[in-house]
Short mmCIF file of C-alpha atoms in Angstrom, two decimals:
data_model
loop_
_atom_site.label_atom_id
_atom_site.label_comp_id
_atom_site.label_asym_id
_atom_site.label_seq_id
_atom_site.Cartn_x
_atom_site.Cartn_y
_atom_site.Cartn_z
CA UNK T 1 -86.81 2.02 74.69
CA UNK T 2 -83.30 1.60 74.95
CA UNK T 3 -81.44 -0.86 76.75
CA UNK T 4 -79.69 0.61 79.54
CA UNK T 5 -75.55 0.14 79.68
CA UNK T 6 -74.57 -1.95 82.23
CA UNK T 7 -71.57 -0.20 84.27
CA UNK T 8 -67.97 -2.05 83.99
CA UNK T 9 -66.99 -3.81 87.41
CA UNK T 10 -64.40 -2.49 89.47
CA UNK T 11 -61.16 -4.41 89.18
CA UNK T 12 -58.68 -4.74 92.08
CA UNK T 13 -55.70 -5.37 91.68
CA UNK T 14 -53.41 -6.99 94.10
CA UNK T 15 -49.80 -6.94 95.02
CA UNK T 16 -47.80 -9.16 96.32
CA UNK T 17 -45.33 -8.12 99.48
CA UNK T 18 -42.14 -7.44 97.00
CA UNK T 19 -44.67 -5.08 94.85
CA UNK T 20 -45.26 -7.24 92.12
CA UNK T 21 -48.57 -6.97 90.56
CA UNK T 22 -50.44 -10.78 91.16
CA UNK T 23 -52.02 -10.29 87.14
CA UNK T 24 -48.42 -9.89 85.77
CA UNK T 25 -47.36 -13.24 87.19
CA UNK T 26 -49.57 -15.01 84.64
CA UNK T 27 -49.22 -12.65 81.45
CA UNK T 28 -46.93 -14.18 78.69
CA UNK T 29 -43.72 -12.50 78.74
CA UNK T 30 -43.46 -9.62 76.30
CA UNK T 31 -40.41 -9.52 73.98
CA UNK T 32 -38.45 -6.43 74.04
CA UNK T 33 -38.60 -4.96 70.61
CA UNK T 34 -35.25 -5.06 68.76
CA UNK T 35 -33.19 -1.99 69.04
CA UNK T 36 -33.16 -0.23 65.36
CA UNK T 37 -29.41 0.76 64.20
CA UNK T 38 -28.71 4.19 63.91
CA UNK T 39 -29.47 5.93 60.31
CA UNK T 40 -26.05 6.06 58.18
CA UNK T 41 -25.79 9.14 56.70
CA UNK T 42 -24.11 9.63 53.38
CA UNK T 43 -20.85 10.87 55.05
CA UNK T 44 -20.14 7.62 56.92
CA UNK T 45 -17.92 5.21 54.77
CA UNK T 46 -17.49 1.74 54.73
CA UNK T 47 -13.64 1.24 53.74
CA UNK T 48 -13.95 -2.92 55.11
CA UNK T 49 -16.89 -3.62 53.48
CA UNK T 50 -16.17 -6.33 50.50
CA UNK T 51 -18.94 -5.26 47.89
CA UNK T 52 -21.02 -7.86 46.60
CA UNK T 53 -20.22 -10.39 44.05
CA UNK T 54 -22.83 -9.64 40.99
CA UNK T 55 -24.62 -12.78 40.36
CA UNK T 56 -23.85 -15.09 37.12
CA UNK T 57 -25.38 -14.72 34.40
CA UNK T 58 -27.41 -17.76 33.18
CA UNK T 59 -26.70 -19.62 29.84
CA UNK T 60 -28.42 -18.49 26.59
CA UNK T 61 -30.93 -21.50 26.19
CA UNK T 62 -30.96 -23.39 23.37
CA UNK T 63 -33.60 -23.83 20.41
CA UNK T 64 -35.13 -26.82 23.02
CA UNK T 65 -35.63 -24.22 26.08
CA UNK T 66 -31.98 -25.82 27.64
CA UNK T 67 -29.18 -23.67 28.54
CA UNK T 68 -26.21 -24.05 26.20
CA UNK T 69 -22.93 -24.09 28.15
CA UNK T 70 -20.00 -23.79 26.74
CA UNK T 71 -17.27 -26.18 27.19
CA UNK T 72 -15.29 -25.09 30.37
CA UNK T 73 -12.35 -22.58 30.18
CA UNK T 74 -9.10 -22.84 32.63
CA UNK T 75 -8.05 -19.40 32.44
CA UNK T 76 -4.79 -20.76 34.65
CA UNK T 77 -4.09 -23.26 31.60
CA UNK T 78 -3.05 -20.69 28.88
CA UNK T 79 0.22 -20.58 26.74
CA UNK T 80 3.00 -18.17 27.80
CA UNK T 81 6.98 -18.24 27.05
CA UNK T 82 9.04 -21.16 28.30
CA UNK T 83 12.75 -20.76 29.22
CA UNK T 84 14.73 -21.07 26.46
CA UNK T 85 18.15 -19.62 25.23
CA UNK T 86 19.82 -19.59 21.76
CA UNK T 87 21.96 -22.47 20.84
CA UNK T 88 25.47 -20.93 20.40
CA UNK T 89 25.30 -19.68 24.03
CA UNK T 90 24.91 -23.77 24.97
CA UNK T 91 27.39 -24.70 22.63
CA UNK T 92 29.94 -22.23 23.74
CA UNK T 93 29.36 -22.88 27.50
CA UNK T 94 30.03 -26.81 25.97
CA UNK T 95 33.36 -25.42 24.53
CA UNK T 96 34.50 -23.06 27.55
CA UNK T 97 33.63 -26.74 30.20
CA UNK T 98 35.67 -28.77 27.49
CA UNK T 99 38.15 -26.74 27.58
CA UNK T 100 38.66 -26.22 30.87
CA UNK T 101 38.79 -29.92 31.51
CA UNK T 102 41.40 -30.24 28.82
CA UNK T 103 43.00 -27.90 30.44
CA UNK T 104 43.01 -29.81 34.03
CA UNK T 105 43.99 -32.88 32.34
CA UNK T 106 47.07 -31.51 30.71
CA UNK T 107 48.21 -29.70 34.06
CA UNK T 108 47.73 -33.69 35.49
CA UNK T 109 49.48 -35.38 32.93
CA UNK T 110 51.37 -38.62 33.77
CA UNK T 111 54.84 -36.93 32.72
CA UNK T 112 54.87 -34.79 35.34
CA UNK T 113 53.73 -37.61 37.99
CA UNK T 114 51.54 -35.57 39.53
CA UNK T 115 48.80 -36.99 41.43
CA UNK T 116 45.23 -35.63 40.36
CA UNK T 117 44.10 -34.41 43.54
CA UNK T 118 40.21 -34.83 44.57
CA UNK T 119 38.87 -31.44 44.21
CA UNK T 120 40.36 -31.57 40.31
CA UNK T 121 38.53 -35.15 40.00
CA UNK T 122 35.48 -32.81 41.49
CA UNK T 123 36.13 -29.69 38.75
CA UNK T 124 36.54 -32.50 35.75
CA UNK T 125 32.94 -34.26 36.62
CA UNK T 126 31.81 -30.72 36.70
CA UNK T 127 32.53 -29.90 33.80
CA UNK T 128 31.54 -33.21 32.70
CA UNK T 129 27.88 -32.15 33.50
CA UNK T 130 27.43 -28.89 32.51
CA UNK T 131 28.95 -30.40 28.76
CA UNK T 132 25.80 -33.49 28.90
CA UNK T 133 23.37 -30.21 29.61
CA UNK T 134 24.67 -27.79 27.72
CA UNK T 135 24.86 -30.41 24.60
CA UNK T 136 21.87 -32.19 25.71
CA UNK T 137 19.49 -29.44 25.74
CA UNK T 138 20.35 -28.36 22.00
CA UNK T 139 17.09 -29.15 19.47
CA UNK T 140 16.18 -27.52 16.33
CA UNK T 141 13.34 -25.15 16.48
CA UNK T 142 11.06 -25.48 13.16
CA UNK T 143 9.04 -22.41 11.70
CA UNK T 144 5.23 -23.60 12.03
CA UNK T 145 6.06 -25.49 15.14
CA UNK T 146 5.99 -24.94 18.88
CA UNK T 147 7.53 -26.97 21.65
CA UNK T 148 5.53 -27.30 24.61
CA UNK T 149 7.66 -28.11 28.13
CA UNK T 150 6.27 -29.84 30.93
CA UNK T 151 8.41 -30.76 34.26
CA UNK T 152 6.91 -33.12 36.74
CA UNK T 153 3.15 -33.15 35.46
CA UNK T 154 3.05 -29.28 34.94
CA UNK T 155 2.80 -27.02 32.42
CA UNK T 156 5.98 -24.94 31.84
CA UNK T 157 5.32 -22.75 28.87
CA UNK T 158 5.50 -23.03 25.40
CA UNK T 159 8.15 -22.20 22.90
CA UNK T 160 8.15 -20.97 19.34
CA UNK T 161 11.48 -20.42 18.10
CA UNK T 162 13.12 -21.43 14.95
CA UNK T 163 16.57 -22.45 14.84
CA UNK T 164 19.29 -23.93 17.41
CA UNK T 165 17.54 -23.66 20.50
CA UNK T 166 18.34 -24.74 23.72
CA UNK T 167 15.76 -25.89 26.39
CA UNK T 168 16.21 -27.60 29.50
CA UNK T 169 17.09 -31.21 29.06
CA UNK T 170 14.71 -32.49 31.85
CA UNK T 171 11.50 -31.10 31.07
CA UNK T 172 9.37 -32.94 28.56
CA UNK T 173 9.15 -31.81 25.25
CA UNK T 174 6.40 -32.00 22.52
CA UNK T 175 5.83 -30.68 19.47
CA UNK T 176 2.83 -29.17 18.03
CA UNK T 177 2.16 -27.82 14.50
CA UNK T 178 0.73 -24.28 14.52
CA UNK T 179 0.93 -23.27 11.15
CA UNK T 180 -3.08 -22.72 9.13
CA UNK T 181 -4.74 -25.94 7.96
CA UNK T 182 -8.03 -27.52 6.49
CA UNK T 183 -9.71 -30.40 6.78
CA UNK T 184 -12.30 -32.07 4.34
CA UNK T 185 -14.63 -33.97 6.26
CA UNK T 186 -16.42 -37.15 5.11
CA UNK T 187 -20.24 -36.90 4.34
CA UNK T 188 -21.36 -36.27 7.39
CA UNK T 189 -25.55 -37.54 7.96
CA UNK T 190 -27.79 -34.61 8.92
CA UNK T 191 -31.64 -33.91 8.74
CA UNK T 192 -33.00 -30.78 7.77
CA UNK T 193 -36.04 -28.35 9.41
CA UNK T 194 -38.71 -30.45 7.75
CA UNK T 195 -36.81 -33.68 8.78
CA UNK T 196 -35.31 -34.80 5.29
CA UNK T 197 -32.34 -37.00 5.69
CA UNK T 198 -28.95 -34.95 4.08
CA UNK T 199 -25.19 -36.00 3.39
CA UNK T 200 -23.04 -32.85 3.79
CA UNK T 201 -19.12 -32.04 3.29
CA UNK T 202 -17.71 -29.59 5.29
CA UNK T 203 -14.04 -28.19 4.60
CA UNK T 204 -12.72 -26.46 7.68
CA UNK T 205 -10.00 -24.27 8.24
CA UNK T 206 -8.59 -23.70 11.25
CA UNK T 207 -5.07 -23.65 13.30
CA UNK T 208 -3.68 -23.91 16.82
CA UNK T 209 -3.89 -20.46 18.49
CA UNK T 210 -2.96 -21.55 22.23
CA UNK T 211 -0.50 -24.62 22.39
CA UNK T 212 -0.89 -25.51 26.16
CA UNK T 213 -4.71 -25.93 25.88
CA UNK T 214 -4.89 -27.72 23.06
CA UNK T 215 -2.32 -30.35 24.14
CA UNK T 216 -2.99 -30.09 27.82
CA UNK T 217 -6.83 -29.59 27.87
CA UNK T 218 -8.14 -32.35 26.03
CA UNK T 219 -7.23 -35.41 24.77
CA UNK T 220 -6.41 -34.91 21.33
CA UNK T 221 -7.68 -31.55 19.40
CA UNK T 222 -8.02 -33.11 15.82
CA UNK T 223 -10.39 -35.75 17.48
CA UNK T 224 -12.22 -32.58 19.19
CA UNK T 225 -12.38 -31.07 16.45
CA UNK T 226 -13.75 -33.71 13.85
CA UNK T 227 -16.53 -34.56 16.86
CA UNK T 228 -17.69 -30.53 16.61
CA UNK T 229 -17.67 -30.58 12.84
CA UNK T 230 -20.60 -32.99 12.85
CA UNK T 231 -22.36 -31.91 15.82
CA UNK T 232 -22.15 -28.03 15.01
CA UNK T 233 -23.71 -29.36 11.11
CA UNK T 234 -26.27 -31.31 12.33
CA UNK T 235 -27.96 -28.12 14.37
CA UNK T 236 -26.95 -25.51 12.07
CA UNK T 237 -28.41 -27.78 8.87
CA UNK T 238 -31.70 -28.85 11.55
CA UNK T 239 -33.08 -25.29 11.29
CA UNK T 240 -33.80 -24.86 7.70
CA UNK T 241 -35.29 -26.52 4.92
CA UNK T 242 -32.83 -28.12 2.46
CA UNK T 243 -35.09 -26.73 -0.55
CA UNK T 244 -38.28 -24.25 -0.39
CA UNK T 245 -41.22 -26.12 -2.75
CA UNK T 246 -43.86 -23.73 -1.42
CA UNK T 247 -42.77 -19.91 -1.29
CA UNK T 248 -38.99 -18.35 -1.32
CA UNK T 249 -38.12 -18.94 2.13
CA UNK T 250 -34.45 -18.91 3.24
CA UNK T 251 -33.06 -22.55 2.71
CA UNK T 252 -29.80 -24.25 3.02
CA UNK T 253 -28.91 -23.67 -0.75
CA UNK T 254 -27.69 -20.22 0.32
CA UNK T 255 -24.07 -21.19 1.29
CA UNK T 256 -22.57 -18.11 2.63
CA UNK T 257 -25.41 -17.68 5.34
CA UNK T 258 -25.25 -21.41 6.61
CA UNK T 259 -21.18 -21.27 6.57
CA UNK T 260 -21.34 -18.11 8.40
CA UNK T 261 -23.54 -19.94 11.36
CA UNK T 262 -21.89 -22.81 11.15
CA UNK T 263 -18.30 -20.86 11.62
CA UNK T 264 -19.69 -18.91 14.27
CA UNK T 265 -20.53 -21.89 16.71
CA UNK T 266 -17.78 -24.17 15.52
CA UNK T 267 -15.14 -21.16 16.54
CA UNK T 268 -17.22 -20.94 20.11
CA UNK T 269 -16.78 -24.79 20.70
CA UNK T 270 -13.08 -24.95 19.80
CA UNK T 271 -12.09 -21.77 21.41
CA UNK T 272 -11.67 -23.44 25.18
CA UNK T 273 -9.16 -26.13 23.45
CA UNK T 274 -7.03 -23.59 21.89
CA UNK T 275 -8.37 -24.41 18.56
CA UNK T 276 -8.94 -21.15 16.19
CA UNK T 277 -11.58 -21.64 13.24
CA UNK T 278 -11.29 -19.20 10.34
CA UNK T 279 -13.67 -20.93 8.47
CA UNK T 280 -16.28 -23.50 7.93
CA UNK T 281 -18.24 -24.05 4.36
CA UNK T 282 -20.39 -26.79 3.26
CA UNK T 283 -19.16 -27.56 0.17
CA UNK T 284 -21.68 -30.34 -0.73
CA UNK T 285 -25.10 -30.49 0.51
CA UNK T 286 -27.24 -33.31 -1.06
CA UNK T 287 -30.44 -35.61 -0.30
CA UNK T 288 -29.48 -39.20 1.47
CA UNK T 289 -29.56 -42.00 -1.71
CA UNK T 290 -32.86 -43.43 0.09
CA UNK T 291 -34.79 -40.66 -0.67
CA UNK T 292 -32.74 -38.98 -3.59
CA UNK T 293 -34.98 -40.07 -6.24
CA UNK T 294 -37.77 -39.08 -4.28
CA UNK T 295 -36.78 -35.67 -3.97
CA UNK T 296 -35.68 -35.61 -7.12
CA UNK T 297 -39.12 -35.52 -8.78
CA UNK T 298 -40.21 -33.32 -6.07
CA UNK T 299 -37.99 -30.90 -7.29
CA UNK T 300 -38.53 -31.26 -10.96
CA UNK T 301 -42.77 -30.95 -9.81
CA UNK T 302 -41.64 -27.67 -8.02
CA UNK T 303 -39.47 -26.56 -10.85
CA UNK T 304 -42.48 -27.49 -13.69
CA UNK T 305 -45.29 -25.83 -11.49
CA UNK T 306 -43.24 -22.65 -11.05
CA UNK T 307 -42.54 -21.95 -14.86
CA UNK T 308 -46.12 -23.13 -15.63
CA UNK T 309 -47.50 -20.35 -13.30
CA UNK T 310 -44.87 -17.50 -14.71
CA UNK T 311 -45.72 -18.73 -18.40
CA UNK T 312 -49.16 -18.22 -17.36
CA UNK T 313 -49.05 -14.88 -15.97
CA UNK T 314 -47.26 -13.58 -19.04
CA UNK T 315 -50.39 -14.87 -21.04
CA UNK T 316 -53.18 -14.09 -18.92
CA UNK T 317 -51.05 -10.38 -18.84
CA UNK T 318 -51.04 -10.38 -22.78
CA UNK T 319 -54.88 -11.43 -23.41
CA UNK T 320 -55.99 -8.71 -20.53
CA UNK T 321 -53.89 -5.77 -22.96
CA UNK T 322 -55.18 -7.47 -26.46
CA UNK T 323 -58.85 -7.86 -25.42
CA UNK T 324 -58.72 -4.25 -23.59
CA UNK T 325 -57.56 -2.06 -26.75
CA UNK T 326 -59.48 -3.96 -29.07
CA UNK T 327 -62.21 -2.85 -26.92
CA UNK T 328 -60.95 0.68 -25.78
CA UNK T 329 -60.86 1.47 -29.71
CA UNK T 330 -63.79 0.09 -31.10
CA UNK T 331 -62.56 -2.13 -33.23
CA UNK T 332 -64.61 -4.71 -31.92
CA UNK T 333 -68.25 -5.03 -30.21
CA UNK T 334 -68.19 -8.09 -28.38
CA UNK T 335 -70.98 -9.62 -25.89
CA UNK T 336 -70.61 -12.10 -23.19
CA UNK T 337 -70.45 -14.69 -25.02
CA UNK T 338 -68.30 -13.28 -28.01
CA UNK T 339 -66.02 -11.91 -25.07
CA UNK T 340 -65.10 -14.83 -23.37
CA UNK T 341 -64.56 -17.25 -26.97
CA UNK T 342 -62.00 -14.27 -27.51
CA UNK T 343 -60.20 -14.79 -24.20
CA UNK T 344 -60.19 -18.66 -24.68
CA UNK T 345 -58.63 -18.35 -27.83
CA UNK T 346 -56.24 -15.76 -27.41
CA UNK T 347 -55.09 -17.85 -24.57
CA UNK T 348 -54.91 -21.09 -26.11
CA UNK T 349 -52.67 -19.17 -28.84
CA UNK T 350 -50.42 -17.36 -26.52
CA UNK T 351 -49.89 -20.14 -24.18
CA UNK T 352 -49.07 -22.50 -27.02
CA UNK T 353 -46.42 -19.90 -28.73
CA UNK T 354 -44.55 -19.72 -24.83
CA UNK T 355 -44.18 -23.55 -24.97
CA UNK T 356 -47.25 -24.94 -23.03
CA UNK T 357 -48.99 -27.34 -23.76
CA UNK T 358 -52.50 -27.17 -23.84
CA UNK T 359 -54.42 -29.93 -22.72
CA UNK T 360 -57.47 -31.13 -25.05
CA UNK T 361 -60.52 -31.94 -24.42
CA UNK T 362 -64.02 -32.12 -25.42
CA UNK T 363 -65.87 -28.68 -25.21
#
């Protein structure tokens, strides 16, 4: 038998005198739902809208798993032309003022007893001033050089021109030599992959490409640069063995590859300071004295052991043809036994004829 359903009790519901339902009074209050904006079709435009930035890019992380960043870059801190003129047009603007005061001054001359009024006093320390500018502003401009200007604590461009040159007696002058040079560093100390401790030369060439940041951006760009000479060796040289004892891997003794590298990040480093790397070659790369001598038998084991192994490829090569057209011809019937005394002393003859030696011992 089935259990009969029980009928649902009538509810009442009752309403207050304004005609507000008495259940509503104690429901939570519903939230209206948030009014959804109206589709934008593909007509409608957008002409305010500022489009979104595109996000920066991380760093390219290093062989550790840490981003690399570069040194920082002041794109408002870059060399441009600084006001100068050639030097005749000063020295003639000297002549024209000094002349024109001579002038006065003749015109004023005590024969005459004429007084020197005040506005001539005023025209003669006029020209007075524009001869201690015109003259004063006068340098010699020298090929391979640059002049950088500065007024006040700010850059004011930069200026390359050879000759008699006139710049601006109150801005700050410096010189800086642009033309191509190399340095020859001292043995630097490095380790290689397999954690051998190196000495290493490096000869650099380089120049100054932008005067303003490499006087204005750092301290001093030779001291820059010497500091990313070593660091850029030490993790080029870290990620390869100085020599390969086991196999033919790729090892520092190929000098174009590691002076490719090691131009490569030296000419990222320096770029920032206004430093331009042509190149960078290791031009000595050699064990530590502490472990010199160790490495030094090391090599002459690898060096022995390699030319031991060709030699005896070449002879093993050799008895494997003799033995096989003896055979192959029948010029020989050979057992086991008679078989392998032939090998052993076709061996022992071909290896001593390609300048082993042999080692002797009791059969």
């Amino acid at each position: 038998m089935t259990e009969p359903q029980k009928r649902p009790l009538p509810v009442r519901v009752r309403r207050h005198t304004d005609g507000i339902p008495m259940d509503d009074l104690f429901r939570a209050a519903v939230r209206p739902a948030p009014e959804r904006p109206p589709a934008r079709t593909a007509t409608d435009r957008a002409p305010d809208r500022v489009p979104d930035r595109a996000p920066d890019r991380a760093p390219a992380p290093g062989p550790g798993g840490l981003p690399l960043r570069p040194p920082p870059d002041e794109p408002e801190l870059a060399e441009r032309p600084g006001a100068a003129l050639p030097g005749w047009c000063a020295v003639l603007v000297a002549l024209t003022s000094l002349g024109a005061a001579a002038a006065l001054l003749w015109r004023a001359r005590p024969p005459r007893a004429a007084p020197v009024a005040p506005w001539q006093w005023a025209v003669l320390a006029g020209c007075a001033v524009v001869t201690v500018i015109a003259l004063g502003g006068l340098t010699r401009g020298r090929t391979g050089t640059a002049w950088v200007l500065s007024l006040f604590g700010r850059y004011r461009g930069s200026v390359r021109r050879t000759g008699l040159v006139w710049i601006s007696p109150f801005a700050l002058r410096r010189r800086v030599d642009v033309r191509l040079r190399h340095w020859r560093s001292d043995p630097i100390a490095a380790v290689d992959a397999e954690g051998t401790a190196l000495r290493v030369v490096v000869l650099v060439v380089w120049s100054v490409r932008d005067t303003a940041r490499a006087l204005l951006a750092v301290d001093d760009h030779l001291s820059y640069l010497r500091e990313q000479v070593e660091a850029a060796t030490a993790r080029v040289l870290s990620q390869l063995p100085a020599d390969a004892f086991r196999g033919d891997g790729p090892t520092l003794r190929d000098a174009e590859a590691v002076g490719a590298r090691l131009t490569r990040l030296l000419a990222a480093e320096c770029r920032p300071v206004g430093v331009a790397v042509f190149s960078a070659q290791p031009t000595r790369i050699e064990y530590a004295p502490e472990v010199a001598a160790a490495m030094h038998r090391r090599q002459v084991a690898a060096l022995d052991a390699k030319h031991r192994d060709s030699v005896l490829t070449s002879v093993i090569d050799a008895v494997d043809d003799t033995v096989t057209r003896l055979t192959t011809r029948g010029l020989v019937e050979l057992d086991d036994f008679e078989r392998q005394a032939l090998v052993k002393d076709l061996t022992v003859a071909f290896y001593t004829r390609q300048g082993g030696r042999p080692e002797r011992g009791g059969d």
